[in-house]
Short mmCIF file of C-alpha atoms in Angstrom, two decimals:
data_model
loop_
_atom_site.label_atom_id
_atom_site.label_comp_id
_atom_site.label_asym_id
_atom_site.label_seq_id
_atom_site.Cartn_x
_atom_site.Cartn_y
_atom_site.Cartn_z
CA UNK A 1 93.63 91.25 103.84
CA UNK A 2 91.68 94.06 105.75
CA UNK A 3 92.81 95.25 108.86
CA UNK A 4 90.63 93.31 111.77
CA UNK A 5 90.91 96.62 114.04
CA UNK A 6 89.34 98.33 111.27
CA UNK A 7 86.42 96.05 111.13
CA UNK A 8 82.95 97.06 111.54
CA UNK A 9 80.55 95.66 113.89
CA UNK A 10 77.37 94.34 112.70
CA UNK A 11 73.89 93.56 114.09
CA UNK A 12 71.87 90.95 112.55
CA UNK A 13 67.92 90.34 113.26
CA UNK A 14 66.42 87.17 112.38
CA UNK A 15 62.52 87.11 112.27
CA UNK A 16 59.92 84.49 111.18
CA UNK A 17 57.90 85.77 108.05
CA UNK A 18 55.40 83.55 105.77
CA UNK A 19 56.96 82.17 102.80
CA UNK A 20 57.56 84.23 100.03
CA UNK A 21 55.88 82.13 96.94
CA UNK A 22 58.93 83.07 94.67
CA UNK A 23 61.92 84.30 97.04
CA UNK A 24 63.81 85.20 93.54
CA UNK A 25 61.67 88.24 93.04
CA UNK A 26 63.22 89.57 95.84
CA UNK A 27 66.93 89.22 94.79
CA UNK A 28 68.56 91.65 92.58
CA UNK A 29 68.01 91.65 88.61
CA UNK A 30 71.85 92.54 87.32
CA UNK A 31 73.39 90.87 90.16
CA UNK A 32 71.56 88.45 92.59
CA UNK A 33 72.59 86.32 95.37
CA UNK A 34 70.96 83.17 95.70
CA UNK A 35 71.46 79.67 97.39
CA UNK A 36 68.99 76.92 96.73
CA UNK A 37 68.22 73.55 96.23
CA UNK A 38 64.60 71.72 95.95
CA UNK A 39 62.80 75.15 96.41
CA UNK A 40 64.95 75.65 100.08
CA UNK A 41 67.86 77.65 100.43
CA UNK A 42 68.20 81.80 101.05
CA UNK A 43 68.08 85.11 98.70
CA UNK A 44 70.44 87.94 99.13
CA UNK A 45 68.46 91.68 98.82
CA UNK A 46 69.70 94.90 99.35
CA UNK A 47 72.84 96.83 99.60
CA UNK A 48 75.96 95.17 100.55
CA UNK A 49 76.53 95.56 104.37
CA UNK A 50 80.00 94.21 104.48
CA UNK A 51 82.19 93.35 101.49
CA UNK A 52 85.70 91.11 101.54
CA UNK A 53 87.47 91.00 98.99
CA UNK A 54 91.23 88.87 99.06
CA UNK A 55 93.25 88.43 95.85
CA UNK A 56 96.80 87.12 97.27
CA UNK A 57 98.04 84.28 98.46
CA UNK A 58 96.81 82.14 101.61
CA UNK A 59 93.47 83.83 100.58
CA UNK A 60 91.59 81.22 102.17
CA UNK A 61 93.38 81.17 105.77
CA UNK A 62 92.62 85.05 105.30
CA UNK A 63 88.76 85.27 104.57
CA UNK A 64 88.17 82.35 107.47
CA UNK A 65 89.89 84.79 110.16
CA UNK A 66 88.04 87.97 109.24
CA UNK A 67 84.95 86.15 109.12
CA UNK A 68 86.38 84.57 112.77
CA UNK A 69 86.74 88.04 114.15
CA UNK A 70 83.47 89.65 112.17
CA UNK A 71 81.16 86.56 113.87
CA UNK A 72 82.98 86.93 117.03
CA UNK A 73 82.05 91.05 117.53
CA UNK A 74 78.35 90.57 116.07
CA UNK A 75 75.49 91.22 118.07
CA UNK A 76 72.72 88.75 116.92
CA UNK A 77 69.06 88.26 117.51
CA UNK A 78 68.12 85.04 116.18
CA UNK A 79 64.50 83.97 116.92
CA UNK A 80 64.65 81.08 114.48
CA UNK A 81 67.49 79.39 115.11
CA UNK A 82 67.69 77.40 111.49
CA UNK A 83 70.86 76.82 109.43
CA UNK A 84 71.09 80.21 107.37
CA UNK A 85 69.57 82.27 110.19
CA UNK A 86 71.48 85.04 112.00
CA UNK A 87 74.55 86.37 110.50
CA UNK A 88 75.48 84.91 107.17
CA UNK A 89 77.60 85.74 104.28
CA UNK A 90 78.02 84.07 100.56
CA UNK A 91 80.71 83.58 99.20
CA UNK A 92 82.84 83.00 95.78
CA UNK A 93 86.26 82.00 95.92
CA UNK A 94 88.84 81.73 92.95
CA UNK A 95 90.02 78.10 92.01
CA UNK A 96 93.47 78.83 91.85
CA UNK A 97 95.10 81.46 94.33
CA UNK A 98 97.22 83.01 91.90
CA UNK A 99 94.27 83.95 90.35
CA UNK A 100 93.32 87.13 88.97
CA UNK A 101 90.02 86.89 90.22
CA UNK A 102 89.63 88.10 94.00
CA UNK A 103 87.67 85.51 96.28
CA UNK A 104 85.04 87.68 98.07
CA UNK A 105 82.51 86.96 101.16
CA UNK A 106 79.35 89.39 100.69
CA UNK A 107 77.13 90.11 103.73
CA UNK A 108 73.90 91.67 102.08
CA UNK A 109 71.57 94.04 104.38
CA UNK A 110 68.56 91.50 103.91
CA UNK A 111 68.27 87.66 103.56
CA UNK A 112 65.39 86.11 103.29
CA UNK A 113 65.40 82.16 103.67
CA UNK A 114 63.28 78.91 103.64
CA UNK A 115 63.65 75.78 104.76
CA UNK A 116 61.85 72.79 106.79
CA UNK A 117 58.53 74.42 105.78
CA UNK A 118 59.70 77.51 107.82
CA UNK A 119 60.67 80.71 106.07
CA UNK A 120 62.36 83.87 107.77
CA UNK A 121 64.13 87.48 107.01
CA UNK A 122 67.66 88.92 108.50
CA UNK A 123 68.05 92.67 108.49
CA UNK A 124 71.76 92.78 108.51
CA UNK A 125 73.40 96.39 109.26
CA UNK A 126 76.14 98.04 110.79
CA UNK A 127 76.14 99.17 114.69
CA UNK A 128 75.69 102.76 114.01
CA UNK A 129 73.52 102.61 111.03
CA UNK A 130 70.06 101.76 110.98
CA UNK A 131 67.94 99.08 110.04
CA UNK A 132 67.15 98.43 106.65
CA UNK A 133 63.54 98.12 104.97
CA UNK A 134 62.20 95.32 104.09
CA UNK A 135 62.81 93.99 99.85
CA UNK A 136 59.83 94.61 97.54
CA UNK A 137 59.29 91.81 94.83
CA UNK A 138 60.25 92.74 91.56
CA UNK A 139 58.53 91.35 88.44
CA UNK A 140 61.08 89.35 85.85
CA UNK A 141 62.71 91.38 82.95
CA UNK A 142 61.74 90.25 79.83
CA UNK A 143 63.23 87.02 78.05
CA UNK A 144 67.13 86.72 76.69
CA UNK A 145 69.44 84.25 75.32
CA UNK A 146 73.55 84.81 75.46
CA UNK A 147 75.56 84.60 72.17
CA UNK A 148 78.04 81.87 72.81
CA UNK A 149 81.42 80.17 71.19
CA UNK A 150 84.45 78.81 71.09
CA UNK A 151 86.50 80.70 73.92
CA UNK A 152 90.73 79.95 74.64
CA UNK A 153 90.67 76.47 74.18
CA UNK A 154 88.53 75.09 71.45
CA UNK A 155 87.73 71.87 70.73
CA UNK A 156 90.85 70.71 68.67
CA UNK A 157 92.81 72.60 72.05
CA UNK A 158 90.87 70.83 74.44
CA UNK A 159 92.28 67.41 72.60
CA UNK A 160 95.74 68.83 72.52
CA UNK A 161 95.58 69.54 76.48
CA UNK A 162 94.54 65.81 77.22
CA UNK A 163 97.33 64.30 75.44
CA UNK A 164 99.81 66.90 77.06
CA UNK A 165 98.15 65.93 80.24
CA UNK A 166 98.52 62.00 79.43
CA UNK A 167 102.06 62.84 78.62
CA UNK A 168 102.40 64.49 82.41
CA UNK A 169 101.06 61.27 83.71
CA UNK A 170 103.52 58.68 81.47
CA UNK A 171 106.63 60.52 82.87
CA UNK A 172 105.05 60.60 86.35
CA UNK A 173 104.87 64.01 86.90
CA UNK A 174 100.77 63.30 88.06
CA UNK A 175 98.52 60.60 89.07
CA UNK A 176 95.43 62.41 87.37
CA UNK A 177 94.72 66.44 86.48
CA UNK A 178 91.74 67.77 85.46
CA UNK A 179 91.74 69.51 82.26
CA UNK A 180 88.88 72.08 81.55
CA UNK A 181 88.19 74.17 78.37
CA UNK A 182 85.76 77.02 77.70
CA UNK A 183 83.25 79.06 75.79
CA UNK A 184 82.43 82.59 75.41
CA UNK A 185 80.49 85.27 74.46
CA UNK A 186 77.82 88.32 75.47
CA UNK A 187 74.31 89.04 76.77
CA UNK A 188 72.67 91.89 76.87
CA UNK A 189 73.49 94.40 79.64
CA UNK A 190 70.41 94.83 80.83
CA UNK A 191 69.65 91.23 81.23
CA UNK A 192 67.45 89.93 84.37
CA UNK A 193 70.07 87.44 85.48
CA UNK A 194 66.98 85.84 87.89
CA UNK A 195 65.80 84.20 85.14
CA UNK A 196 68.85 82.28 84.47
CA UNK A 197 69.05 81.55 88.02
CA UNK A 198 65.26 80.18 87.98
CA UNK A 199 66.00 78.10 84.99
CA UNK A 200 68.97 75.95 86.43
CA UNK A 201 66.98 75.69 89.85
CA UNK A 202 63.74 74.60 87.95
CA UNK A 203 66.12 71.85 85.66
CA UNK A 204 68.08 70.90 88.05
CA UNK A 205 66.61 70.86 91.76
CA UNK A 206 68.73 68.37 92.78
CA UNK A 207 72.08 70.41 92.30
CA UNK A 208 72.53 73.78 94.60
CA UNK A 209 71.83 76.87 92.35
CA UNK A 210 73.62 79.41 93.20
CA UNK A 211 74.67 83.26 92.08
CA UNK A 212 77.49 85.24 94.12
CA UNK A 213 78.74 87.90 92.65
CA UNK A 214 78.57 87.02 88.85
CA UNK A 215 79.25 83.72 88.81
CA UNK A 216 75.96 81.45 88.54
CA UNK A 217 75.45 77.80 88.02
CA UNK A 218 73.53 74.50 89.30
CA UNK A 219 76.31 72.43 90.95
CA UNK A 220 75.87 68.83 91.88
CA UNK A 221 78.71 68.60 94.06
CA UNK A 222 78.93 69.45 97.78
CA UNK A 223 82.23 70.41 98.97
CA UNK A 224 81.26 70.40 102.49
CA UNK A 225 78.99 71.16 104.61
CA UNK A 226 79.26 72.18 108.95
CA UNK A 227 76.69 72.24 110.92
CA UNK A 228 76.75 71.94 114.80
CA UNK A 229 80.07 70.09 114.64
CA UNK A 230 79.20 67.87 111.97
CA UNK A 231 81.40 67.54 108.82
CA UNK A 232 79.54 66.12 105.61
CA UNK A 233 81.04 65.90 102.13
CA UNK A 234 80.22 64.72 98.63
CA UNK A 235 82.56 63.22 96.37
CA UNK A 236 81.33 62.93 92.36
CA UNK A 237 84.03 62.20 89.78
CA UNK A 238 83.92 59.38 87.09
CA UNK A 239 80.99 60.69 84.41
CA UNK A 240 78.69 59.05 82.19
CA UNK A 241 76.06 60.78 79.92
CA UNK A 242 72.76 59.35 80.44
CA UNK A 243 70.84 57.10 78.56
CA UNK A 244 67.65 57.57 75.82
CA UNK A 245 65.69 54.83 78.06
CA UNK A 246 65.97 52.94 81.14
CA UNK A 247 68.03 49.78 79.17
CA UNK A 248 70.46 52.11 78.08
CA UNK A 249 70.81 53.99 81.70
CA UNK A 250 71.01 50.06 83.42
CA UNK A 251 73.87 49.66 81.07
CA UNK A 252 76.08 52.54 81.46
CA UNK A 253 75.62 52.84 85.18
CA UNK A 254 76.95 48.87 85.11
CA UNK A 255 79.87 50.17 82.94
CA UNK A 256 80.34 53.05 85.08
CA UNK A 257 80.88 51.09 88.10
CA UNK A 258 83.06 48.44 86.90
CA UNK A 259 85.65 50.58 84.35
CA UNK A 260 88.91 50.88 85.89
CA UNK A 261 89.62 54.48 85.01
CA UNK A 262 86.54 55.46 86.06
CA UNK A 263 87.14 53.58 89.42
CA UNK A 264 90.85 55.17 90.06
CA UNK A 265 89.50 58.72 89.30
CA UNK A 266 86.91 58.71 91.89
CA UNK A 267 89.64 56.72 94.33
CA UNK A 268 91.90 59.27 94.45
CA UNK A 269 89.53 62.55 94.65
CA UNK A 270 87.61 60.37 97.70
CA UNK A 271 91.54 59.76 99.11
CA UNK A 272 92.02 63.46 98.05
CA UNK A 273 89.14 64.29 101.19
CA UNK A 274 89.73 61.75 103.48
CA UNK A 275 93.68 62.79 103.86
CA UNK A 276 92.08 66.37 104.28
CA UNK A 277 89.62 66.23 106.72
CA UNK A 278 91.30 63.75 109.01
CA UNK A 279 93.18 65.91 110.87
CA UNK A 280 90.25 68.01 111.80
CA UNK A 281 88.21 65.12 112.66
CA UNK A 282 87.34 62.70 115.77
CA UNK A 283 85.62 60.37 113.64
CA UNK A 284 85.98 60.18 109.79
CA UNK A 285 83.64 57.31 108.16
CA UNK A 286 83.19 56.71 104.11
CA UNK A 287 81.47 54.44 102.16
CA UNK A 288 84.04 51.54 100.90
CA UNK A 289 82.06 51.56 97.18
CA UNK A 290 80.85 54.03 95.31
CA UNK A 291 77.25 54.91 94.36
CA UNK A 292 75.83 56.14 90.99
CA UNK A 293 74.02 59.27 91.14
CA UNK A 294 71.90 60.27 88.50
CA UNK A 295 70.92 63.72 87.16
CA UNK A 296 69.16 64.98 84.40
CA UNK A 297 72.10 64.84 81.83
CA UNK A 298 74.53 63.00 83.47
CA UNK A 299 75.14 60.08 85.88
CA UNK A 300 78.21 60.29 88.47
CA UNK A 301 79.90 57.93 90.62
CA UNK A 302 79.34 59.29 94.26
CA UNK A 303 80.80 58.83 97.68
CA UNK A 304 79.39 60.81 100.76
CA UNK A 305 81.80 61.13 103.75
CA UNK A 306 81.25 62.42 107.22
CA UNK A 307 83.08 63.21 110.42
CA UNK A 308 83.00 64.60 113.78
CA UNK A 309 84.89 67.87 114.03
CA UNK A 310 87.57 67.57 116.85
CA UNK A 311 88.61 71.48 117.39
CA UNK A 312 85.90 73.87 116.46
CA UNK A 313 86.89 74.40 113.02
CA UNK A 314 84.48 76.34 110.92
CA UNK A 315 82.86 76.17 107.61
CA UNK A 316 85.46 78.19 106.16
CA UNK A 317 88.62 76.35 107.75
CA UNK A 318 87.28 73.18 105.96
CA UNK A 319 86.91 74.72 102.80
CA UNK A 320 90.33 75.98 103.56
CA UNK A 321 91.33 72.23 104.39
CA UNK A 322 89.85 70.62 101.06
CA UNK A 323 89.92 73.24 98.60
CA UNK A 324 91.15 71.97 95.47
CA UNK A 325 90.35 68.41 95.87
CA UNK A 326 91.33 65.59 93.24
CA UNK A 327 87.65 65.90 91.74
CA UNK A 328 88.59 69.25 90.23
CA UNK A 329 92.37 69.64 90.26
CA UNK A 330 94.21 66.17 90.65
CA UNK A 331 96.26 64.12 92.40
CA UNK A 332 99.19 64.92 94.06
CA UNK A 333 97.36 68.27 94.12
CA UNK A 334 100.50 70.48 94.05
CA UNK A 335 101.96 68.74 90.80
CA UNK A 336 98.39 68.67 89.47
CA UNK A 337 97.90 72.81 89.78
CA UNK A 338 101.10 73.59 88.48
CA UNK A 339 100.33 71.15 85.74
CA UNK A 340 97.28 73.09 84.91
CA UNK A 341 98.65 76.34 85.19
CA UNK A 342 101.03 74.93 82.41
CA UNK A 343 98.59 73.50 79.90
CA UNK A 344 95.19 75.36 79.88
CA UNK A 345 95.61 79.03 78.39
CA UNK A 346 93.65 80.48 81.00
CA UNK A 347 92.68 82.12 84.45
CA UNK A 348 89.89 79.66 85.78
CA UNK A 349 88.90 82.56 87.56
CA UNK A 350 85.99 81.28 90.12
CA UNK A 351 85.04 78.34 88.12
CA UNK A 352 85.33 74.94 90.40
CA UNK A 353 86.20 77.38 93.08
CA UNK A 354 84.29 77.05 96.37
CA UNK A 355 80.52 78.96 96.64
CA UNK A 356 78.25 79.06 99.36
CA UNK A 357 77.65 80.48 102.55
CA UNK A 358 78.85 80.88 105.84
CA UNK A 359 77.07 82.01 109.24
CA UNK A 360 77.84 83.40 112.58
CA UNK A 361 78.38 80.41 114.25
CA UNK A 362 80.79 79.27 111.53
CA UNK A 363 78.16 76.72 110.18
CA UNK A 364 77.35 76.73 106.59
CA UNK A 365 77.17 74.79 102.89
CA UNK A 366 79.80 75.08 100.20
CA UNK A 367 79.78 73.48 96.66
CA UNK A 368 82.12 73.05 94.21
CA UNK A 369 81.18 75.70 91.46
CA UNK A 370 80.91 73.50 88.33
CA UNK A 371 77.86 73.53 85.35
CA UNK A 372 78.03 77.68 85.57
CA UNK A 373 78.68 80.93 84.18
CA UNK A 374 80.60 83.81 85.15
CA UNK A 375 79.33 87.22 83.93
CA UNK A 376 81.11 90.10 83.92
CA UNK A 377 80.12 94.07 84.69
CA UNK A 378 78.02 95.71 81.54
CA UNK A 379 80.68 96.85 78.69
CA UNK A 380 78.10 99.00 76.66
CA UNK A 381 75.00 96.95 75.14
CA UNK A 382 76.45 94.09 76.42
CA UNK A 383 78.08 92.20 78.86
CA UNK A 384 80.61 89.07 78.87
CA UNK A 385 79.91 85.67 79.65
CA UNK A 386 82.50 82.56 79.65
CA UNK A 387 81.60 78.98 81.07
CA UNK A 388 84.00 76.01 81.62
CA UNK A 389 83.34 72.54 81.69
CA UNK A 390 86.42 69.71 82.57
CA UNK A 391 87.12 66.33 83.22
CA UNK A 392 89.46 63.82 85.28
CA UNK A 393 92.11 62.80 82.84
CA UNK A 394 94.12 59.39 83.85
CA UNK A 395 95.87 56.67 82.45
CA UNK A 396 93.72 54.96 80.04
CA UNK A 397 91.79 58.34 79.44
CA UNK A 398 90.69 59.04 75.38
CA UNK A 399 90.73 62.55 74.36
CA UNK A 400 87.45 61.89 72.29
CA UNK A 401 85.74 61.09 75.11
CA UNK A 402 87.29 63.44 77.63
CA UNK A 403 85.52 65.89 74.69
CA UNK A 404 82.00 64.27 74.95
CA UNK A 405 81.72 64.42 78.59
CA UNK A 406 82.91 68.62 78.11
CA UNK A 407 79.57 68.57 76.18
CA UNK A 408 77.25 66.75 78.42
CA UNK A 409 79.02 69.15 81.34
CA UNK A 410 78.00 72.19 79.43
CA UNK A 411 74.49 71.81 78.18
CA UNK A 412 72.93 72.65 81.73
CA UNK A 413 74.27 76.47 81.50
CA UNK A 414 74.50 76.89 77.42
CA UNK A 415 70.77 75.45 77.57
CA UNK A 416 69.47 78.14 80.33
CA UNK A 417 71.96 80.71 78.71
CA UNK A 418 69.93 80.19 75.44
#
């Protein structure tokens, strides 16, 4: 955890500017930052003013402190006063905190935003240093596709996970755990990483696409968001593919509503949020029934949740508060993450970690990062790409099945990959 005397002081400049007509041209090619949903959100540009980096235990309690005392020595000149204006920082955290992979907060020297029909820039920069320039749009790199297959756990792995997992759950050990497997491969180093960006935003508008430091995806599922003391949360688990027609989609969303194990999975990762934010909440209020939620490949059963934040907590504290919840690790949650650390062969690294962003004020919007990739630094011609995709595994689960919905989780990112 960095030292907070040795922090530096930053000065942030917020500014209204007409709308950029594509805000990804102004992000990086090999490495952008981005946050958006339905054509609103903000773009990271320019050199990193302020990097955070945490790879040890109580990560979480660390980054929300530095980011405390960061906000809290800032000198800000906001003149638009929207969510994602002023001060602001993205950030990628790692699922598990044993992790390998550190869980960073990036404060870029420009970010450029739009939202409510309003668009705006923040020159971001250090006290002593000066102002940084204004991005200039760069044109997309030319087309790629990613060679991709069978990573740590293949398919015949994945099925031998959900039966160990089932086993976990006969002798008690866990109520549910979320079981994930992954594939692999390479695309080319000099790839324009925009593009895959643009792809999931353009396929999926209704999810928040997002890149943070390598890891980029479309995710459908708010962790939370804060804004002027306002707690709002998300809660998608129980999965369905959808439909070739509108009979077929009236049936499985029926079926989806009314099967039991679907039904006790979403219970407990809704229970799994409640029992978190409670304490830091004056008034906590959820939806008694699920609704389904439909996206291009997949329908969910959904529950939105929101409270009244008793004690100033930020953005970061409740990601600190609900990070893992039952939706991506289990239930209890303890038993759960040990149980996964036991059966899958791998580091999740950042995958169904939290991503987002965080501002001054300690308001901000985190998702859970699912339907993604995470790309590593260039290793010659090339450079490595591995994407996960789990599910909820109860009693009454089938291992066939817990494979199918794997598929329909993947073919967001393999399809913008390719």
């Amino acid at each position: 955890m960095p030292d907070p005397l040795s922090l530096p002081r930053l000065r942030a400049v917020t500014r209204p500017i007409d709308a950029p007509e594509d805000p990804l041209l102004l992000a990086s090619a090999e490495d952008p930052l981005v946050w958006m949903r339905r054509g609103e959100g903000m773009i990271g540009s320019g050199a990193e003013v302020l990097r955070i980096d945490v790879g040890e235990d109580g990560r979480l309690e660390a980054i929300a402190d530095v980011w405390r005392a960061i906000s809290a020595a800032a000198e800000v000149d906001d003149a638009v006063r929207l969510p994602g204006t002023g001060l602001v920082a993205f950030g990628a955290f790692a699922f598990d905190e044993t992790s390998l992979a550190p869980s960073t907060l990036i404060v870029p020297s420009i970010v450029v935003g739009r939202r409510g029909g309003r668009a705006w820039m923040t020159r971001i920069s250090r006290m002593d240093g000066p102002e940084p320039a204004a991005p200039d749009p760069l044109a997309y790199g030319p087309h790629w596709s990613a060679t991709l297959g069978p990573g740590e756990l293949d398919p015949a792995g994945h099925t031998a996970a959900v039966a160990a997992a089932l086993e976990a759950i006969a002798a008690g050990e866990v109520e549910k755990v979320v079981i994930a497997r992954d594939i692999a491969g390479t695309l080319p180093a000099d790839a324009d990483l925009r593009r895959l960006v643009r792809a999931l935003a353009e396929g999926y508008p209704d999810t928040w696409a997002y890149a943070v430091d390598g890891i980029i995806g479309a995710s459908p599922e708010t962790l939370v968001t804060v804004s002027g003391g306002t707690v709002t949360a998300r809660v998608l688990a129980g999965t369905r593919p959808r439909g070739a027609n509108a009979d077929e989609d009236t049936a499985i969303t029926a079926e989806l509503a009314t099967t039991a194990k679907d039904l006790d999975e979403h219970r407990y990762a809704v229970q799994s949020v409640l029992t978190a934010l409670e304490p830091h909440t004056s008034a906590l209020v959820a939806a008694e029934q699920p609704f389904t939620l439909k996206l291009p490949n997949v329908w969910h059963l959904a529950t939105d949740v929101e409270g009244t934040l008793a004690n100033g907590d930020s953005a970061l504290d409740m990601v600190r508060a609900l990070h893992p919840t039952a939706a991506v690790a289990g239930t209890p949650t303890t038993d759960a993450i040990a149980a996964i650390r036991r059966i899958e062969p791998f580091d999740r690294g950042r995958y169904a970690g939290p991503v987002g962003w965080v501002d001054g004020d300690g308001d901000g919007e985190w998702a859970i990062a699912l339907r993604c990739a995470q790309i590593g630094a260039p290793e010659g011609a090339h450079r490595p790409v591995t994407a996960h995709a789990g599910g909820g595994i109860v009693a009454g689960s089938q291992p066939e099945a817990e494979l199918l919905e794997t598929r329909v989780k993947f073919r967001p990112i393999v399809d913008a990959l390719a």
